[in-house]
Amino acid sequence: MPATKSNKTVVAQTQKLVKDLKAAYARIKSLEDALNIATSGSHPLLTGLQAQPATPSMTATELADGEIYEERVHDATEMMGSLLIGADGKTRHLGGSASSEFLLTLLDPSDNIATLDPRETAHYGMPAEIVELSNAFPMGITTCTYGADHFTEFLPPRSRALQLVDLYYAQFTSLQLPIPRSDLIKTFIDTIYQGGEVGSAYAVHPHKLSVIFIVLASGAVSDNPAFASTLAHQYCVLSRACLSLKSVMREATLATVQAVFMNIWFLHTTDHDKSNEERWILQGACVKIAQIIGLQRDSAGWNLDQDEVQRRRVLWWEIYTYDAWSSVKNGRPPSIDLHHTDCRYPRDPDPTVLSANTKEIGFHAWKFRFSVSALTPIMHYVFGVRKSTYSELLELDRKIRQVTIPDHLKTPMNFAQSKQSWSSDPHTAMHQYATLAVVEMHLLYIHRSYFARAIHEEPINPLKHEYGPSVMASYRSAYRMVCGLKDLYDDHQETAKQQRYFWSGMFSACVVLAALIIESPGSSLSQEAAPGLELAVRFFEMVCSNEGWAQSALTMLQKLLKRSQTTFVAFHSNSPQHFVLPNENDAEPDELAILAGRQSIITPRPASHSLGAQSAISSSATPDSNQPDAAAKFDITVDAVAPAPATQNGNDFDLPTFFMSHAGGEDQGMFDWSLFNTPSFEHDFSTNILLTETYMQNSAVDQNYGLPEQEDHGAAMIAGNDVIWSIFANQLFP
């Protein structure tokens, strides 16, 4: 039935009748119970058919699909994220779970087109035919007189190709491994070079050539800095041109999917920073091409060669993992539904041998399983339009923390009880931090809106709020991501610096710390977070100040740091009873609200004006000096009170002196990271919780997160929870 106005009226009337029927049933049941008590069950009216609960047929819930949809939409969540609408109609949406790094692009959309795509300069000196083919990527050209043999002249000697292949596997495959090295040599290199030094593209499918060229491009990124960028993007142009030789609509192969997927990762890793939307579209195309060749089904059912089955399984799970990860980071629904696949996990390419009879799965095998057991329920929670309950969030948190982490992937966090250490191998150490980051980052995303509500409504003791567990979870995740990356950098500087995914998480963690300090400057957590935020921003400056991709993030972090310091000093320099968060300019954009993922409609303004976002709520935090501070030291993980942080309170706290003495310097050796101590709620309980060693055995999993059991925390989330971030709109920036 079409969803016309009259049908909507029918649906509304049906819903009202259902409610009336349920109310009548409840009333009749109450009267029957009273009659049963009064007559000891002997009354004649009780011997017949008693009132029965309304059945689907009685309540007319078996509505047509369109009417069911109308009813579901009526009860949809208001956690809608941010929508950018330009004067020319250009529109972009980033959902409530979107990372702060991506949300930052909404604040200055003009910056997305301000820089030159490095692939444009890579065209210089290229034949016009190759440029035309590259521009047709990924769909390709239906008819093309240009043949694969024309690409022979661009193939480097075998020795040079192997050098770039080695660089690719050393620097580019830490987080994704779509083709194992042995398979690349056997299937691609040997086919092209035939044992000689000079390669030939004559008898090679162009999509296989595309794979080779994107591998060479990825390896060239880490080559001689004098020409690395230009060479890398020239190889990327060649890869795209090769794929366009044969239209993907007519000749899709396994190599086709590999080439598209590896092009996505090339964009993700190189300095072409404004490629998020291109990657998003390419990921959708990659999934569709993968489905064309049946990767979603387990290939063993077709009795294919075991090596081919392994190739297909590896590629499918790499695609699924990236799709899930990018989906949550963008706040947009995924392209793959796990219900539509039966593809088995591939054989583990890099297991860790503990003893003769004991092995642990490697990082890539673990990430596939984490994607299924953690990212899949996260996507169901984040992208479901039905209003969620807080108890559902806590259950999701439990699932994430229960994912087992192999011992060799666990990270040290400077706890005396920790038996872990950073691996001396940079590749393994990167996997250690990646494991920590992927867990903590997603915990940060799912708790963000509840964290915001708690620090607004209980600015002095946010842990006292019913959403205090989200404050605890958000702060702990931010702390672990910042300190973990600092520790990794101390041991493996180049490894830590090269992984932009890690610094994206660092940026999101800093936004959470800034929000805590600005909105809740009087809380004990803020006093712990204040030195931590400054150290984190200075660390970010030291490592990334010369990186083009980091400039927008760095500028924003500096603004947030300045604002947090101003707010913190103002609070501790005045009587708490008279403290009101400064609101110096209502016209300024609520950057923190947008970066934190609250619901926003953003309209770009002319270049002479600042970007603005309309705020739905305006309020100032007025702390109550009579509130007990025990809740601020409440440990949700053990249902106990933790020791107070080693900081002062109120007017005795000399913030100007504090910031001056802890300002740090350009040399990382001047950073006193001991100021950013383990969060107070972990001090005395790390022996029981061992947060650095396992999520599976975390005692918090079996607790009720410190919430009084008599309270109804299963109640539906208050509508517009994300909108609470708009409280920051008139309070954050001078």
XYZ file of N, CA and C in Angstrom, residues 174-356:
549
model
N 51.073 -3.402 7.096
C 50.946 -3.680 8.521
C 49.494 -3.835 8.940
N 48.606 -3.031 8.369
C 47.196 -3.068 8.751
C 46.339 -3.857 7.778
N 46.813 -4.093 6.574
C 46.055 -4.870 5.588
C 47.026 -5.658 4.722
N 46.606 -6.865 4.360
C 47.468 -7.749 3.574
C 46.610 -8.500 2.555
N 46.192 -7.828 1.487
C 45.302 -8.475 0.516
C 45.973 -9.566 -0.306
N 47.297 -9.470 -0.476
C 48.039 -10.479 -1.239
C 49.325 -10.801 -0.485
N 49.488 -12.017 0.020
C 50.757 -12.384 0.654
C 51.912 -12.265 -0.339
N 53.108 -11.999 0.158
C 54.246 -11.743 -0.717
C 54.535 -12.922 -1.640
N 54.514 -14.123 -1.101
C 54.816 -15.297 -1.928
C 53.831 -15.430 -3.078
N 52.581 -15.097 -2.825
C 51.566 -15.182 -3.872
C 51.771 -14.097 -4.921
N 52.177 -12.903 -4.490
C 52.432 -11.823 -5.444
C 53.579 -12.196 -6.380
N 54.645 -12.765 -5.826
C 55.789 -13.154 -6.650
C 55.377 -14.225 -7.649
N 54.669 -15.229 -7.171
C 54.301 -16.357 -8.029
C 53.278 -15.968 -9.085
N 52.271 -15.223 -8.703
C 51.139 -14.951 -9.593
C 51.352 -13.741 -10.487
N 52.147 -12.784 -10.037
C 52.279 -11.531 -10.783
C 53.703 -11.303 -11.311
N 54.681 -11.259 -10.413
C 56.053 -10.945 -10.828
C 56.593 -11.984 -11.804
N 56.474 -13.260 -11.460
C 57.002 -14.312 -12.335
C 56.293 -14.329 -13.682
N 55.010 -14.008 -13.688
C 54.257 -13.986 -14.949
C 54.739 -12.862 -15.856
N 55.077 -11.737 -15.275
C 55.489 -10.572 -16.067
C 56.945 -10.674 -16.517
N 57.826 -11.148 -15.623
C 59.261 -11.126 -15.933
C 59.784 -12.458 -16.466
N 59.047 -13.538 -16.260
C 59.427 -14.840 -16.828
C 60.880 -15.202 -16.517
N 61.331 -14.874 -15.329
C 62.682 -15.225 -14.912
C 63.757 -14.284 -15.406
N 63.427 -13.333 -16.254
C 64.410 -12.392 -16.777
C 64.388 -11.074 -16.037
N 65.225 -10.153 -16.467
C 65.327 -8.847 -15.833
C 64.354 -7.851 -16.448
N 63.980 -8.075 -17.690
C 63.083 -7.165 -18.405
C 61.690 -7.774 -18.455
N 60.712 -6.999 -18.066
C 59.348 -7.493 -18.051
C 58.612 -7.216 -19.340
N 57.518 -7.938 -19.521
C 56.672 -7.747 -20.693
C 55.220 -7.797 -20.258
N 54.439 -6.847 -20.768
C 53.019 -6.794 -20.436
C 52.162 -7.420 -21.521
N 52.793 -8.020 -22.518
C 52.062 -8.456 -23.705
C 51.007 -9.521 -23.387
N 51.367 -10.539 -22.628
C 50.450 -11.658 -22.387
C 49.799 -11.596 -21.009
N 49.818 -10.435 -20.391
C 49.298 -10.291 -19.031
C 47.983 -9.527 -19.065
N 46.998 -10.026 -18.321
C 45.719 -9.317 -18.244
C 45.959 -7.933 -17.646
N 45.375 -6.888 -18.219
C 45.634 -5.519 -17.732
C 45.276 -5.308 -16.268
N 44.315 -6.067 -15.742
C 43.968 -5.894 -14.335
C 45.061 -6.453 -13.424
N 45.807 -7.456 -13.904
C 46.974 -7.921 -13.156
C 48.084 -6.873 -13.201
N 48.232 -6.234 -14.345
C 49.193 -5.129 -14.435
C 48.816 -4.012 -13.464
N 47.525 -3.782 -13.324
C 47.054 -2.750 -12.398
C 47.501 -3.058 -10.975
N 47.432 -4.335 -10.597
C 47.880 -4.737 -9.263
C 49.367 -4.457 -9.084
N 50.170 -4.851 -10.084
C 51.615 -4.638 -9.992
C 51.947 -3.156 -9.876
N 51.303 -2.334 -10.681
C 51.623 -0.905 -10.651
C 51.221 -0.254 -9.329
N 50.124 -0.692 -8.728
C 49.749 -0.081 -7.449
C 50.657 -0.578 -6.329
N 51.191 -1.791 -6.447
C 52.200 -2.262 -5.492
C 53.466 -1.421 -5.622
N 53.894 -1.177 -6.867
C 55.070 -0.336 -7.095
C 54.830 1.080 -6.574
N 53.629 1.591 -6.783
C 53.294 2.932 -6.284
C 53.386 2.983 -4.766
N 52.849 1.967 -4.117
C 52.861 1.933 -2.653
C 54.277 1.801 -2.117
N 55.094 0.988 -2.779
C 56.484 0.863 -2.358
C 57.263 2.138 -2.570
N 56.968 2.844 -3.662
C 57.694 4.079 -3.977
C 57.434 5.175 -2.955
N 56.311 5.104 -2.244
C 56.015 6.108 -1.217
C 57.132 6.165 -0.179
N 57.734 5.019 0.113
C 58.793 4.946 1.128
C 60.185 4.973 0.518
N 60.283 5.282 -0.762
C 61.571 5.306 -1.450
C 62.264 6.651 -1.224
N 63.215 6.973 -2.050
C 63.983 8.215 -1.933
C 63.049 9.420 -1.851
N 63.105 10.183 -0.756
C 62.180 11.316 -0.586
C 62.257 12.350 -1.700
N 63.387 12.414 -2.401
C 63.555 13.436 -3.437
C 62.559 13.264 -4.570
N 62.163 12.025 -4.846
C 61.244 11.802 -5.965
C 60.132 10.819 -5.616
N 60.032 10.420 -4.344
C 59.091 9.373 -3.952
C 57.656 9.716 -4.307
N 57.210 10.924 -3.959
C 55.808 11.277 -4.164
C 55.434 11.273 -5.641
N 56.275 11.898 -6.473
C 55.972 11.958 -7.908
C 55.964 10.573 -8.521
N 56.979 9.769 -8.201
C 57.059 8.420 -8.756
C 55.876 7.573 -8.298
N 55.530 7.681 -7.024
C 54.420 6.896 -6.489
C 53.122 7.222 -7.210
N 52.854 8.489 -7.436
C 51.604 8.869 -8.080
C 51.618 8.575 -9.578
N 52.791 8.550 -10.190
C 52.856 8.130 -11.591
C 52.506 6.655 -11.721
N 53.027 5.842 -10.813
C 52.669 4.425 -10.829
C 51.176 4.240 -10.532
N 50.632 5.096 -9.672
C 49.195 5.026 -9.383
C 48.376 5.331 -10.633
N 48.801 6.337 -11.400
C 48.128 6.670 -12.659
C 48.176 5.479 -13.609
N 49.315 4.810 -13.688
C 49.448 3.636 -14.556
C 48.538 2.502 -14.084
N 48.430 2.331 -12.784
C 47.549 1.292 -12.244
C 46.100 1.544 -12.642
N 45.665 2.772 -12.521
C 44.287 3.118 -12.878
C 44.060 2.983 -14.380
N 45.055 3.363 -15.153
C 44.922 3.248 -16.606
C 44.793 1.789 -17.024
N 45.583 0.914 -16.411
C 45.508 -0.514 -16.737
C 44.135 -1.089 -16.407
N 43.589 -0.691 -15.274
C 42.271 -1.216 -14.902
C 41.209 -0.749 -15.883
N 41.388 0.436 -16.443
C 40.399 0.996 -17.364
C 40.488 0.397 -18.762
N 41.572 -0.326 -19.051
C 41.695 -0.950 -20.376
C 40.561 -1.929 -20.641
N 40.188 -2.671 -19.612
C 39.093 -3.631 -19.710
C 38.024 -3.223 -18.711
N 36.866 -2.863 -19.190
C 35.807 -2.372 -18.312
C 35.456 -3.404 -17.245
N 35.345 -2.951 -16.000
C 35.005 -3.858 -14.902
C 33.601 -4.416 -15.061
N 32.784 -3.766 -15.866
C 31.425 -4.261 -16.088
C 31.419 -5.486 -16.995
N 32.524 -5.705 -17.716
C 32.581 -6.817 -18.662
C 33.610 -7.867 -18.279
N 34.674 -7.469 -17.629
C 35.750 -8.409 -17.318
C 36.199 -8.236 -15.876
N 35.398 -8.701 -14.951
C 35.765 -8.656 -13.537
C 36.493 -9.943 -13.161
N 37.641 -9.806 -12.531
C 38.432 -10.941 -12.066
C 38.847 -10.698 -10.629
N 39.513 -11.683 -10.041
C 40.038 -11.492 -8.698
C 41.032 -10.338 -8.678
N 41.843 -10.228 -9.727
C 42.813 -9.136 -9.814
C 42.116 -7.782 -9.886
N 40.931 -7.739 -10.477
C 40.169 -6.488 -10.544
C 39.867 -5.980 -9.142
N 39.367 -6.880 -8.306
C 39.018 -6.504 -6.935
C 40.275 -6.136 -6.152
N 41.332 -6.913 -6.337
C 42.586 -6.609 -5.647
C 43.094 -5.217 -6.018
N 43.036 -4.891 -7.294
C 43.546 -3.594 -7.760
C 42.738 -2.440 -7.181
N 41.413 -2.552 -7.189
C 40.576 -1.476 -6.648
C 40.821 -1.316 -5.150
N 40.862 -2.429 -4.433
C 41.067 -2.377 -2.985
C 42.417 -1.757 -2.638
N 43.448 -2.132 -3.373
C 44.787 -1.609 -3.086
C 44.912 -0.138 -3.476
N 44.151 0.298 -4.468
C 44.098 1.725 -4.791
C 43.459 2.512 -3.654
N 42.457 1.930 -3.009
C 41.821 2.588 -1.865
C 42.841 2.801 -0.753
N 43.611 1.772 -0.458
C 44.601 1.887 0.610
C 45.729 2.835 0.239
N 46.059 2.904 -1.044
C 47.066 3.870 -1.472
C 46.590 5.290 -1.162
N 45.338 5.576 -1.490
C 44.772 6.892 -1.178
C 44.769 7.140 0.327
N 44.452 6.104 1.066
C 44.348 6.244 2.518
C 45.695 6.572 3.156
N 46.765 6.097 2.574
C 48.078 6.199 3.203
C 48.923 7.352 2.684
N 48.668 7.806 1.473
C 49.499 8.862 0.901
C 49.053 10.236 1.377
N 49.746 11.256 0.911
C 49.468 12.629 1.331
C 48.257 13.234 0.639
N 47.584 12.477 -0.195
C 46.372 13.002 -0.842
C 45.259 12.987 0.200
N 45.253 14.012 1.051
C 44.472 13.997 2.285
C 42.975 14.160 2.074
N 42.566 14.756 0.985
C 41.150 15.066 0.806
C 40.439 14.005 -0.031
N 40.780 12.760 0.201
C 40.255 11.691 -0.652
C 39.224 10.825 0.046
N 38.693 11.277 1.181
C 37.784 10.415 1.924
C 36.562 10.020 1.111
N 35.938 10.976 0.430
C 34.736 10.647 -0.334
C 35.075 9.752 -1.529
N 36.239 9.961 -2.123
C 36.662 9.085 -3.218
C 36.856 7.665 -2.703
N 37.481 7.517 -1.550
C 37.670 6.187 -0.967
C 36.328 5.541 -0.648
N 35.393 6.350 -0.146
C 34.075 5.811 0.213
C 33.362 5.257 -1.019
N 33.407 5.999 -2.104
C 32.747 5.547 -3.334
C 33.459 4.327 -3.913
N 34.785 4.353 -3.911
C 35.547 3.213 -4.427
C 35.299 1.957 -3.598
N 35.126 2.126 -2.283
C 34.843 0.969 -1.443
C 33.517 0.330 -1.827
N 32.508 1.148 -2.100
C 31.234 0.598 -2.555
C 31.379 -0.140 -3.865
N 32.151 0.434 -4.798
C 32.390 -0.230 -6.080
C 33.157 -1.525 -5.882
N 34.123 -1.508 -4.972
C 34.922 -2.703 -4.698
C 34.043 -3.843 -4.195
N 33.116 -3.529 -3.308
C 32.208 -4.556 -2.785
C 31.336 -5.124 -3.898
N 30.817 -4.265 -4.757
C 29.952 -4.739 -5.839
C 30.716 -5.625 -6.818
N 31.962 -5.252 -7.135
C 32.758 -6.089 -8.039
C 33.072 -7.423 -7.364
N 33.354 -7.383 -6.057
C 33.607 -8.619 -5.315
C 32.397 -9.534 -5.350
N 31.214 -8.959 -5.272
C 29.997 -9.770 -5.336
C 29.754 -10.310 -6.738
N 30.201 -9.571 -7.750
C 30.075 -10.061 -9.126
C 30.824 -11.376 -9.292
N 32.013 -11.477 -8.680
C 32.796 -12.710 -8.831
C 32.544 -13.685 -7.677
N 31.569 -13.380 -6.815
C 31.119 -14.332 -5.803
C 32.006 -14.476 -4.590
N 32.751 -13.453 -4.218
C 33.632 -13.575 -3.056
C 32.861 -13.760 -1.759
N 31.600 -13.329 -1.722
C 30.828 -13.430 -0.490
C 30.463 -14.871 -0.149
N 30.546 -15.769 -1.113
C 30.285 -17.190 -0.884
C 31.608 -17.930 -0.717
N 31.609 -18.959 0.128
C 32.857 -19.685 0.348
C 33.203 -20.517 -0.876
N 34.393 -20.289 -1.409
C 34.777 -20.858 -2.698
C 35.014 -22.354 -2.645
N 35.184 -22.914 -1.456
C 35.404 -24.355 -1.368
C 34.211 -25.126 -1.905
N 33.047 -24.528 -1.854
C 31.853 -25.195 -2.371
C 31.875 -25.414 -3.864
N 32.750 -24.704 -4.560
C 32.877 -24.870 -6.012
C 34.076 -25.742 -6.381
N 34.709 -26.343 -5.361
C 35.855 -27.233 -5.586
C 36.991 -26.545 -6.337
N 37.233 -25.284 -5.998
C 38.356 -24.578 -6.603
C 39.667 -25.045 -5.977
N 40.762 -24.723 -6.644
C 42.086 -25.023 -6.117
C 42.259 -24.382 -4.738
N 42.928 -25.078 -3.817
C 43.064 -24.586 -2.450
C 43.747 -23.222 -2.382
N 44.732 -23.001 -3.237
C 45.396 -21.698 -3.253
C 44.431 -20.598 -3.685
N 43.577 -20.919 -4.656
C 42.600 -19.932 -5.112
C 41.560 -19.663 -4.029
N 41.150 -20.721 -3.329
C 40.205 -20.550 -2.225
C 40.796 -19.625 -1.164
N 42.073 -19.826 -0.839
C 42.739 -18.982 0.151
C 42.809 -17.536 -0.316
N 43.152 -17.312 -1.587
C 43.219 -15.945 -2.119
C 41.874 -15.241 -1.979
N 40.820 -15.948 -2.344
C 39.493 -15.343 -2.317
C 39.052 -15.053 -0.884
N 39.338 -15.973 0.021
C 38.962 -15.760 1.417
C 39.709 -14.573 2.015
N 41.013 -14.499 1.773
C 41.815 -13.388 2.293
C 41.262 -12.057 1.805
N 41.010 -11.971 0.516
C 40.558 -10.707 -0.059
C 39.187 -10.318 0.472
N 38.279 -11.290 0.581
C 36.941 -10.972 1.070
C 36.982 -10.408 2.484
N 37.761 -11.025 3.365
C 37.781 -10.567 4.747
C 38.542 -9.264 4.917
N 39.506 -8.999 4.042
C 40.133 -7.676 4.049
C 39.104 -6.608 3.658
N 38.302 -6.922 2.647
C 37.275 -5.975 2.201
C 36.233 -5.759 3.291
N 35.779 -6.842 3.926
C 34.769 -6.712 4.971
C 35.296 -5.884 6.139
N 36.538 -6.157 6.542
C 37.122 -5.435 7.672
C 37.233 -3.948 7.371
N 37.724 -3.625 6.180
C 37.851 -2.209 5.820
C 36.473 -1.558 5.694
N 35.514 -2.276 5.140
C 34.168 -1.731 4.987
C 33.562 -1.404 6.350
N 33.723 -2.316 7.308
C 33.182 -2.083 8.645
C 33.895 -0.926 9.330
N 35.202 -0.912 9.232
C 35.999 0.138 9.870
C 35.668 1.514 9.293
N 35.654 1.618 7.963
C 35.375 2.918 7.338
C 33.928 3.331 7.549
N 33.034 2.364 7.665
C 31.629 2.670 7.907
C 31.444 3.368 9.247
N 32.034 2.813 10.295
C 31.916 3.423 11.618
C 32.605 4.782 11.640
N 33.773 4.885 11.009
C 34.518 6.149 11.020
C 33.780 7.256 10.279
N 32.989 6.898 9.277
C 32.220 7.898 8.539
C 30.822 8.095 9.102
N 30.389 7.202 9.971
C 29.026 7.290 10.474
C 28.000 6.989 9.402
N 28.347 6.085 8.483
C 27.459 5.720 7.379
C 27.300 4.206 7.320
N 26.139 3.714 6.901
C 25.912 2.268 6.863
C 26.906 1.553 5.956
N 27.239 0.303 6.284
C 28.214 -0.448 5.499
C 27.637 -0.944 4.184
N 28.529 -1.397 3.311
C 28.114 -1.965 2.027
C 27.859 -3.460 2.122
N 28.323 -4.099 3.191
C 28.225 -5.550 3.337
C 27.401 -5.885 4.567
N 26.466 -6.808 4.403
C 25.706 -7.362 5.512
C 26.222 -8.772 5.760
N 26.659 -9.035 6.977
C 27.259 -10.327 7.298
C 26.285 -11.485 7.107
N 24.993 -11.197 7.134
C 23.999 -12.248 6.926
C 24.028 -12.786 5.504
N 24.690 -12.076 4.610
C 24.673 -12.455 3.203
C 25.968 -13.124 2.761
N 26.764 -13.595 3.701
C 28.013 -14.261 3.341
C 28.201 -15.525 4.160
N 28.847 -16.507 3.545
C 29.235 -17.719 4.265
C 30.715 -18.013 4.064
N 31.456 -17.006 3.651
C 32.890 -17.170 3.394
C 33.616 -17.465 4.705
N 34.400 -18.524 4.717
C 35.144 -18.898 5.905
C 36.384 -18.021 6.064
N 36.905 -17.975 7.291
C 38.155 -17.263 7.517
C 39.284 -17.957 6.747
N 40.243 -17.201 6.259
C 41.397 -17.809 5.582
C 42.362 -18.423 6.595
N 43.290 -19.215 6.088
C 44.362 -19.714 6.944
C 45.172 -18.533 7.467
N 45.612 -18.634 8.703
C 46.379 -17.550 9.320
C 47.747 -17.439 8.650
N 48.072 -16.284 8.043
C 49.361 -16.156 7.353
C 50.543 -15.951 8.291
N 50.298 -15.510 9.517
C 51.423 -15.217 10.412
C 51.117 -15.581 11.864
N 50.860 -16.863 12.167
C 50.618 -17.250 13.558
C 51.896 -17.132 14.380
N 51.724 -16.916 15.669
C 52.857 -16.850 16.588
C 52.966 -18.171 17.330
N 54.110 -18.813 17.237
C 54.332 -20.113 17.863
C 54.821 -19.893 19.288
N 54.044 -20.377 20.264
C 54.419 -20.248 21.666
C 55.188 -21.462 22.153
N 54.816 -22.630 21.646
C 55.498 -23.873 21.994
C 55.262 -24.858 20.863
N 55.738 -26.063 21.044
C 55.616 -27.066 19.986
C 54.163 -27.339 19.629
